XYZ file of C-alpha atoms in Angstrom:
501
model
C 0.000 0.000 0.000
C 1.058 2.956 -0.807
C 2.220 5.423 1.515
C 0.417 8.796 1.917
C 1.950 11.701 0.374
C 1.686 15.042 2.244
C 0.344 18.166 0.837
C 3.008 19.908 0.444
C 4.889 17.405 -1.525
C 1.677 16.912 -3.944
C 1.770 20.795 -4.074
C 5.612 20.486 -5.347
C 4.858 17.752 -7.727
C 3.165 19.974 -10.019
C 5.585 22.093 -10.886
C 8.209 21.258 -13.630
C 11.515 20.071 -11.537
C 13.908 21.601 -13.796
C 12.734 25.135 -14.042
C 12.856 27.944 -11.154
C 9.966 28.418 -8.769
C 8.817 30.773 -6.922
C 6.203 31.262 -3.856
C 4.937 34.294 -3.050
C 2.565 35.141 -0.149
C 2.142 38.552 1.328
C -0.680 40.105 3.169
C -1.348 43.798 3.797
C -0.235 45.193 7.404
C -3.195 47.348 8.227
C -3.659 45.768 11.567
C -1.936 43.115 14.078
C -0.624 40.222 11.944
C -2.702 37.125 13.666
C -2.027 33.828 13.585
C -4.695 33.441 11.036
C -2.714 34.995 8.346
C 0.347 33.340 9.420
C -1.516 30.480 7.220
C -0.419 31.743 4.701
C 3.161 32.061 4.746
C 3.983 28.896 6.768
C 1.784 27.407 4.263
C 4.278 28.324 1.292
C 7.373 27.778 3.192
C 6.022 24.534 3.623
C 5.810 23.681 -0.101
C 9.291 25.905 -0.477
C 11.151 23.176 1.937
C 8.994 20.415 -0.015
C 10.370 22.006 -3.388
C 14.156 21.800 -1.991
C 14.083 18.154 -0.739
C 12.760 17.473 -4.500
C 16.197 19.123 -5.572
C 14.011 21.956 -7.346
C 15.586 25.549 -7.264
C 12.916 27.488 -5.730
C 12.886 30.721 -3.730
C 9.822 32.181 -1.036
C 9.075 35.611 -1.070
C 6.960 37.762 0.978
C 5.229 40.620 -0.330
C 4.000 43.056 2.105
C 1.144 45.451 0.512
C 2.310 48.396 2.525
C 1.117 50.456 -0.264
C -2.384 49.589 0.206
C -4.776 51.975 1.524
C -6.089 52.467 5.522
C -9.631 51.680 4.606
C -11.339 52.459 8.367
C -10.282 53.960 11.920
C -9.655 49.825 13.609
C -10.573 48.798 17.584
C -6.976 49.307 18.115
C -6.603 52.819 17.075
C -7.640 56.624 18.729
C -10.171 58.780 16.508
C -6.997 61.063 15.742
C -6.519 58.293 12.275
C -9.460 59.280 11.171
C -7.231 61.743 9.009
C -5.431 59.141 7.682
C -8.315 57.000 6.312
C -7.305 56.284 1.978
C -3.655 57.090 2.786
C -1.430 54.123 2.050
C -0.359 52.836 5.388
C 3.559 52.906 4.283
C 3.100 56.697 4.739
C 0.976 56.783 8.069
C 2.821 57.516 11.048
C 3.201 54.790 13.493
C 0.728 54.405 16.355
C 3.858 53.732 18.984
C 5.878 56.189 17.621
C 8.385 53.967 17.264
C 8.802 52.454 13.623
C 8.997 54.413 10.586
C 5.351 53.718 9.584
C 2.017 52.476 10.805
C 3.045 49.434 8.099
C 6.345 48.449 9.660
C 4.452 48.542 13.380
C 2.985 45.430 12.684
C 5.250 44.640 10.142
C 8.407 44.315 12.583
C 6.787 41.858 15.156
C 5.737 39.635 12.525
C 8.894 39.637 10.161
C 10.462 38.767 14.116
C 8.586 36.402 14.583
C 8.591 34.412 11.347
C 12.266 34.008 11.751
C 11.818 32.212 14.810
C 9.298 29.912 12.633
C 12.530 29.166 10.438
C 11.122 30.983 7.355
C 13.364 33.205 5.398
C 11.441 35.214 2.740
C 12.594 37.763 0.352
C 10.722 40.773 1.515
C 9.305 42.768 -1.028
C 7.446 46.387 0.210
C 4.727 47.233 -2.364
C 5.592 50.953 -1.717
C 8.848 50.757 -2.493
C 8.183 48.826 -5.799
C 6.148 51.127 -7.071
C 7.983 54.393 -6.280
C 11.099 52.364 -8.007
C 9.483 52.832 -10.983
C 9.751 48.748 -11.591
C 5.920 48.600 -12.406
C 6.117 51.586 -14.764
C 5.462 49.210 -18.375
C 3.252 47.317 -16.392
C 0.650 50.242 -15.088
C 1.133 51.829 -18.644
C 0.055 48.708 -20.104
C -2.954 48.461 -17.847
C -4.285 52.434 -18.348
C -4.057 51.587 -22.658
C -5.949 48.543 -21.957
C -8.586 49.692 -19.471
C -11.659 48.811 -21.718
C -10.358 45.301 -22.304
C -9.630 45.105 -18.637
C -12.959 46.135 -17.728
C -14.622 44.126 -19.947
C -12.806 41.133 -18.267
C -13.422 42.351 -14.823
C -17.319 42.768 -15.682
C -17.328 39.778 -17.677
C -15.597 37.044 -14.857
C -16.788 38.887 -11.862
C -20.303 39.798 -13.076
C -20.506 43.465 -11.619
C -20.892 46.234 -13.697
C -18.170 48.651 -12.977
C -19.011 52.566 -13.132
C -19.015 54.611 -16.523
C -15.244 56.042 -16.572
C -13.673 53.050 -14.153
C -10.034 53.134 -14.669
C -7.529 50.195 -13.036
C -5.238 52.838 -12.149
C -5.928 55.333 -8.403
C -3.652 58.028 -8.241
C -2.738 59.427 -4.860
C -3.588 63.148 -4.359
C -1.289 65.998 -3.511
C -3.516 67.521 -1.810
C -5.417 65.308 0.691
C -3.633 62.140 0.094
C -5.558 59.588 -0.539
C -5.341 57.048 -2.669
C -8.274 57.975 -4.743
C -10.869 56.658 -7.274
C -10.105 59.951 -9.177
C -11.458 60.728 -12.825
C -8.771 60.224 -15.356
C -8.976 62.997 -17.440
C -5.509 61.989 -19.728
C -3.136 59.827 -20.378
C 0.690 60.284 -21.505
C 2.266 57.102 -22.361
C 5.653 58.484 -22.420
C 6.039 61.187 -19.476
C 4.515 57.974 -17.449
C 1.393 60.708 -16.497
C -1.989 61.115 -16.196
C -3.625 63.791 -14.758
C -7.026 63.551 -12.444
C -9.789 64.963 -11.039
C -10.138 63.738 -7.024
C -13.279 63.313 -5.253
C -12.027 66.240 -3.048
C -12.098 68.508 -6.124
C -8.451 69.120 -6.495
C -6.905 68.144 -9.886
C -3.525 67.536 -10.387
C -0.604 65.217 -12.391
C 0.163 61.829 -11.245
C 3.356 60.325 -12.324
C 3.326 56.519 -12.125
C 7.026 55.881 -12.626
C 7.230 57.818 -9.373
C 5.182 55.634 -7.201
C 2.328 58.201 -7.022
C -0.488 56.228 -7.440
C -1.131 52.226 -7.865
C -3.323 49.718 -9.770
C -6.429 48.287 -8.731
C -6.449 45.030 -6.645
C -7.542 42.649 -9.436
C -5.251 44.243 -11.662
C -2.041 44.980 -9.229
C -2.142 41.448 -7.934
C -1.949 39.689 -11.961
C 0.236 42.513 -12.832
C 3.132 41.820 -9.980
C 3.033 37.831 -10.628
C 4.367 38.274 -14.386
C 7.149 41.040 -12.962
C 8.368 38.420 -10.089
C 7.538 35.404 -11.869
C 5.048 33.510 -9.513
C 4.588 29.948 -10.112
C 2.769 29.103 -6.772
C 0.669 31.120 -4.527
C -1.389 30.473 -1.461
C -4.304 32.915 -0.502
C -7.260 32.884 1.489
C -10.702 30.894 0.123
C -11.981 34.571 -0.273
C -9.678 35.142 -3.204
C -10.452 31.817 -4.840
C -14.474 31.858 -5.129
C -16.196 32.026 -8.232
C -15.488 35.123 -9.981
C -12.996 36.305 -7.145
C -9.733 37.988 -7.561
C -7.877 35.088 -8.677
C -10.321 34.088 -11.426
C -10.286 37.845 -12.942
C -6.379 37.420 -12.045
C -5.252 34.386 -14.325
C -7.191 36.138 -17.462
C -5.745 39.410 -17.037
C -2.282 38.376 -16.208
C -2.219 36.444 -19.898
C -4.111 38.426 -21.886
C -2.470 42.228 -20.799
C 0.907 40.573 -19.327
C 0.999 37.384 -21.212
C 2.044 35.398 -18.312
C 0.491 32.570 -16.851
C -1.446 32.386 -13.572
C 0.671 30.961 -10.963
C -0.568 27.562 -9.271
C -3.310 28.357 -6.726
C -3.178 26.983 -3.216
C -6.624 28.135 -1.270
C -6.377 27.726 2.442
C -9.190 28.063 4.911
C -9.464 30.351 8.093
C -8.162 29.400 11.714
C -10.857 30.454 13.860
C -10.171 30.514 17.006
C -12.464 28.728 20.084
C -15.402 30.572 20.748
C -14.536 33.920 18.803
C -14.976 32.843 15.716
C -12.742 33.674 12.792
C -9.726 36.143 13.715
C -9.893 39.217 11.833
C -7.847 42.229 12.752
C -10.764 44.856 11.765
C -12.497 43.139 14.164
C -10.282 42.830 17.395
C -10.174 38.537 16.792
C -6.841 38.022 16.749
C -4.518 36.259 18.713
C -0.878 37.390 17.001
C 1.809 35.353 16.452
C 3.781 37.308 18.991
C 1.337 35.667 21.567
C 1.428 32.683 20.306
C 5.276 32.326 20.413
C 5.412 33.453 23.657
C 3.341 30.477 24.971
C 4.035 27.541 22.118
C 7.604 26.612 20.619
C 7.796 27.805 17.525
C 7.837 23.934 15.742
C 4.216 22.945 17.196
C 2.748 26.007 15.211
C 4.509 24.801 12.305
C 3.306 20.908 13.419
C -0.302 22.287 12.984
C -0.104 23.801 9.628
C 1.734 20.933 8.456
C -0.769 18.314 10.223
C -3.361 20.148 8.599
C -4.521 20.581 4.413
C -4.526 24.153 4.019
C -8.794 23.796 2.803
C -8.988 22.790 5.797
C -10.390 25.087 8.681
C -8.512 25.145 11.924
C -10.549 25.614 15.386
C -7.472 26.674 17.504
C -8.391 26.499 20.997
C -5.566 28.226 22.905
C -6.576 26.414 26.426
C -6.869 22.696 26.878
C -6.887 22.118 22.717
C -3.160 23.825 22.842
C -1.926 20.771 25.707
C -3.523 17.941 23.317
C -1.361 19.991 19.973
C 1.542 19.423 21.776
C 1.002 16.327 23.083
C 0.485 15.751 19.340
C 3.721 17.130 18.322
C 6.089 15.232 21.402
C 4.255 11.765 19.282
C 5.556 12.876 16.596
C 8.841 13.904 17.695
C 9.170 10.814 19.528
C 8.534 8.931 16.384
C 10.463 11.227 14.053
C 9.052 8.938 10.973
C 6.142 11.416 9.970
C 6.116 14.055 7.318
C 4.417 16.671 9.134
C 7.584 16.411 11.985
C 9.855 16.711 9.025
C 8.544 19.869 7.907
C 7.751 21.220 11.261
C 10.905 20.716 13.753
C 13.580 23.716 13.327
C 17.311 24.251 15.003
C 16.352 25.930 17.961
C 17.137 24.539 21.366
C 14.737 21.915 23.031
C 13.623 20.207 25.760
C 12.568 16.645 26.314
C 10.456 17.866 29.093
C 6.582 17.098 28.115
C 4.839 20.807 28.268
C 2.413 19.183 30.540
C 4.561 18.406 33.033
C 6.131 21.650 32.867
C 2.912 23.054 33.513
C 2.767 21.028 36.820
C 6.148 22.069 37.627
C 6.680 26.031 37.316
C 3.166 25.588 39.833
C 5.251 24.015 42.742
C 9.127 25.594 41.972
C 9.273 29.218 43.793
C 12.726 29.801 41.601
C 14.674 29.035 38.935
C 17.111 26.753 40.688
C 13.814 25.220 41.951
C 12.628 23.869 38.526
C 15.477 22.803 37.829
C 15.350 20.417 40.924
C 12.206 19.350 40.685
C 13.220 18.289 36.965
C 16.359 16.787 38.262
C 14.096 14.296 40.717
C 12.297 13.253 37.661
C 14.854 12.028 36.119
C 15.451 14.635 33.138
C 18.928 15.570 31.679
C 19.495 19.350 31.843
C 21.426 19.877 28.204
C 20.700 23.364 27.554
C 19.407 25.484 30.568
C 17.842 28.246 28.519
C 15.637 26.091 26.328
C 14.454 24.979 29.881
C 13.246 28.319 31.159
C 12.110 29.474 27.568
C 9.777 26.803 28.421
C 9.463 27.496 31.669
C 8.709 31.147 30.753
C 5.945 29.715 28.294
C 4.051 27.421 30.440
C 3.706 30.353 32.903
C 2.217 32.457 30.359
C -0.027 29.793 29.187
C -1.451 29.557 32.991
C -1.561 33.208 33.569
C -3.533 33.407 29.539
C -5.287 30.665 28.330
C -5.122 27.840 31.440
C -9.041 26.649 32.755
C -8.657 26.923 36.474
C -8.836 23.411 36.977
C -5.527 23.078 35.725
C -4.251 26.064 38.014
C -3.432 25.067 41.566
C -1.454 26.153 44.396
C 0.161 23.993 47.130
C -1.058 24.686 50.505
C 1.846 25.722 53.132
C -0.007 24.203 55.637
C -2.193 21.190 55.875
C -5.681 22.259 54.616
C -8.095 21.794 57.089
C -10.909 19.522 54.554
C -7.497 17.209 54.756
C -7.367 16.988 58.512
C -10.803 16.201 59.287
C -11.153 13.355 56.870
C -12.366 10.205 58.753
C -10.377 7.102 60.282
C -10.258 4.776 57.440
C -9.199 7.470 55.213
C -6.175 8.478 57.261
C -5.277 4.713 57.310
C -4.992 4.276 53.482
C -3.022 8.078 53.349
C -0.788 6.023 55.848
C -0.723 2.949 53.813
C -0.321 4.596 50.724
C 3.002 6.722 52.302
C 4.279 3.977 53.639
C 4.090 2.025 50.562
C 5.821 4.571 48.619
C 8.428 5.918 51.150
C 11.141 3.220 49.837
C 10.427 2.306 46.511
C 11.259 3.943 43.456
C 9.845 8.070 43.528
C 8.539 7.772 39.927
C 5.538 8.801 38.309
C 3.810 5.590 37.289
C 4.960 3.644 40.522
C 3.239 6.125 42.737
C 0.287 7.030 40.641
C -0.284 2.998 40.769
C 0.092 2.633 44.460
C -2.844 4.561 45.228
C -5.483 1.325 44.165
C -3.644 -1.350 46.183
C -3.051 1.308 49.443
C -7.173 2.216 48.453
C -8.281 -1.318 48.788
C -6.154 -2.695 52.184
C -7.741 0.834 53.621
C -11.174 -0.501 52.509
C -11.792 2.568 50.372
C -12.157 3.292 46.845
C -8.948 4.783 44.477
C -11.177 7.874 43.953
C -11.678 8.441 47.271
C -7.707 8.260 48.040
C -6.803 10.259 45.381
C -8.950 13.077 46.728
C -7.696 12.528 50.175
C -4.078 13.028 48.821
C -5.346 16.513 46.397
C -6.577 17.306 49.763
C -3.525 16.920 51.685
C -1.234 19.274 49.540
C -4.220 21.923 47.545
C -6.974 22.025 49.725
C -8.864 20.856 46.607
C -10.236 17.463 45.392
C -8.459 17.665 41.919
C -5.447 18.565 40.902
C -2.619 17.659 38.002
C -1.841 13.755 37.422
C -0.567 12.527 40.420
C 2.150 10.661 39.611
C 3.922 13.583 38.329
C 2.429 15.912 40.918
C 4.637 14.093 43.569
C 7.623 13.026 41.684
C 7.614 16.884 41.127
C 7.352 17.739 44.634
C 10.015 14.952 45.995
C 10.365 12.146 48.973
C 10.804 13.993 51.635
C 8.288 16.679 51.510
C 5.318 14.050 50.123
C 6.421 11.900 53.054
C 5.931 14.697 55.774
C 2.544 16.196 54.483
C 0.873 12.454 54.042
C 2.462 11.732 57.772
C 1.119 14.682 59.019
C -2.130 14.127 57.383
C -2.414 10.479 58.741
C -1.030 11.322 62.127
């Protein structure tokens, strides 16, 4: 039987082996860049790496449309942008006042944080390939074929654009915007045309200057034939009947005469009980917070794990432990294609996140983890990719943790613990004696509870509460094996005596 072949490597199959490829994704930075869009560009890397283990010379790029337009005054932002609404967001000023632009403020944290993901993109900036002058042929081509392009537009997409519709918006010199000005004239060789903006102002707009920019449906065609795109993911919204990528593959052959690149849709990641993350909206959970909490492979594990028309329910609680229980499955295998295209160089642990989560509860320090993980038995090899981890279980409690996974050892012997009856005591004194010279592991003294349980004459249940009782006051807690290997001998042994006595 044969064996299943991942979608990334069918993705890479389709392309000719002996020619050049390349991937672009890209994604306008108009608001935080969320783990949703991330998608995207883990999803090309993804066929990029498939590409080079097929021996194919193939490069990823990254286009970020920072020459796109603020369409609305976001969540996240004061009234004061108002002013700014139609200017492209390469030429707002940033909301922290610390990056160039409003673009590279969300720009910065993500390009960060996709080199932690191991992906290395070109970066292209939309603004400064257009003020370059590299798209100059290319817009002039598009304003002397405007009728045919509109018929196209009108013909695939089934709207009827407006009486005068040209695919080219220059940006005014006097508000500017990018605007859906009138074109009153063209001059194919000054690289001009001059307008008429809604604001009333008319004025000269020269395109091999980068002052002004073609349509959507016509830029996104146009720049595929000037970078040579062979493969491109984008969102379903791009790909449905009569969207942007149908209207795309005629234009870009019949005005460019270039081929459409291969399509790759991928579906939303929604995420639990918010629905699907959109940064207009104030849905998103960014990559930034992400990477603080989960290593930077198990995000790549669940795009890989995952066909990309395939939706994604994240749940960043409970669903998140189960993902990485996932990924250690994997890892411990090391046979599956998703692990392959998932684990990166960065420093590790062998430490299950779980137990981590169980441990950073009970150390007070630093040196105090690293005891507890000592006791059970794990190899300290690299100290820092201990605390990193360390560092993101605690965030994952203080985030995204239910409460009953949150608990907090009692410095005293709860009270619910000392007034549990007689034959209770006796199996918390059967149980610690059977465990005070054997082996302080996990499975040997979760397993000792049932045969301490039954020469007590009580149930397992009902011992395992007593011993939640003893240490949290509570009658749950994290797996108990672990919970005491964690703790140690000598201080399990004192709290069950005392408890007993």
């Amino acid at each position: 039987m044969n064996e299943k072949i991942h979608w990334a490597d069918a993705k890479a199959s389709r392309v000719p082996a002996d020619r050049h490829q390349l991937i672009a994704t890209g994604i306008t930075p108009s608001g935080p860049i969320h783990l949703g869009n991330m998608r995207e560009v883990m999803t090309g890397d993804m066929i990029y790496k498939a590409l080079k283990s097929r021996g194919v010379d193939a490069e990823l790029v990254y286009v970020a449309d920072d020459f796109d337009p603020l369409r609305k005054v976001y969540p996240f932002l004061p009234d004061t942008y108002q002013k700014y609404i139609g200017w492209p967001v390469s030429d707002i000023p940033c909301p922290c006042g610390k990056h160039k632009s409003y673009a590279e403020h969300f720009l910065d944290p993500f390009l960060s944080a996709i080199e932690e993901l191991d992906i290395h993109p070109r970066i292209i900036r939309t603004s400064e390939a257009y003020r370059s002058g590299m798209f100059t042929e290319q817009i002039k081509a598009a304003l002397e074929h405007a009728e045919e392009i509109k018929e196209t537009l009108e013909k695939i997409s089934g709207r009827k654009l407006e009486e005068g519709w040209t695919p080219y918006y220059p940006i005014c010199e006097k508000c500017g915007i990018i605007s859906r000005a009138t074109i009153l004239s063209h001059d194919p060789e000054k690289h001009t045309v001059t307008y008429r903006c809604s604001c009333g102002h008319e004025g000269v707009s020269d395109y091999s200057k980068g002052e002004g920019k073609l349509v959507w449906r016509v830029d996104w065609p146009m720049r595929w034939s000037v970078y040579g795109v062979t493969i491109e993911p984008f969102g379903k919204d791009h790909a449905s009947p009569g969207g942007s990528y149908d209207t795309g593959r005629y234009i870009t052959k019949d005005i460019y005469g270039y081929e459409a690149p291969i399509p790759v849709t991928y579906e939303w990641i929604s995420l639990k009980g918010r629905g699907e993350m959109h940064s207009s909206k104030g849905v998103v959970l960014t990559i930034r917070d992400m990477l603080d909490i989960v290593p930077p492979e198990v995000l790549r594990f669940m795009i890989a794990k995952t066909k990309p028309d395939k939706t994604i329910a994240f749940d960043p609680g409970m669903g998140l432990l189960r993902l990485i229980d996932e990924y250690d499955r994997a890892a411990a295998s090391g046979e599956s294609r998703e692990y392959e295209l998932s684990v990166i160089a960065s420093p590790q642990t062998t430490i299950p996140f779980r137990h981590m989560v169980t441990v950073v509860q009970i150390a007070q320090t630093d040196d105090g983890i690293f005891d507890i993980l000592k006791r059970s038995g794990y190899e300290i090899v690299d100290k820092d990719a201990v605390l990193d981890q360390a560092n993101r279980a605690k965030m994952w409690l203080e985030r995204y943790a239910p409460d009953d996974v949150k608990f907090a050892i009692q410095p005293a012997l709860p009270a619910v613990a000392a007034a549990e009856p007689t034959n209770v005591k006796a199996a918390v004194a059967a149980y610690a004696a059977a465990v005070s010279a054997g082996e302080w592991k996990a499975d040997v003294l979760h397993n000792a509870v049932y045969d301490a349980a039954s020469s007590a004459g009580i149930t397992g249940k009902e011992l395992f509460t007593a011993v939640y009782r003893a240490f949290l006051g509570a009658d749950r807690g994290p797996r108990l094996g672990w919970f005491l290997e964690a703790i140690g001998r000598e201080a399990t042994l004192a709290r069950l005596n005392e408890m007993a006595a």
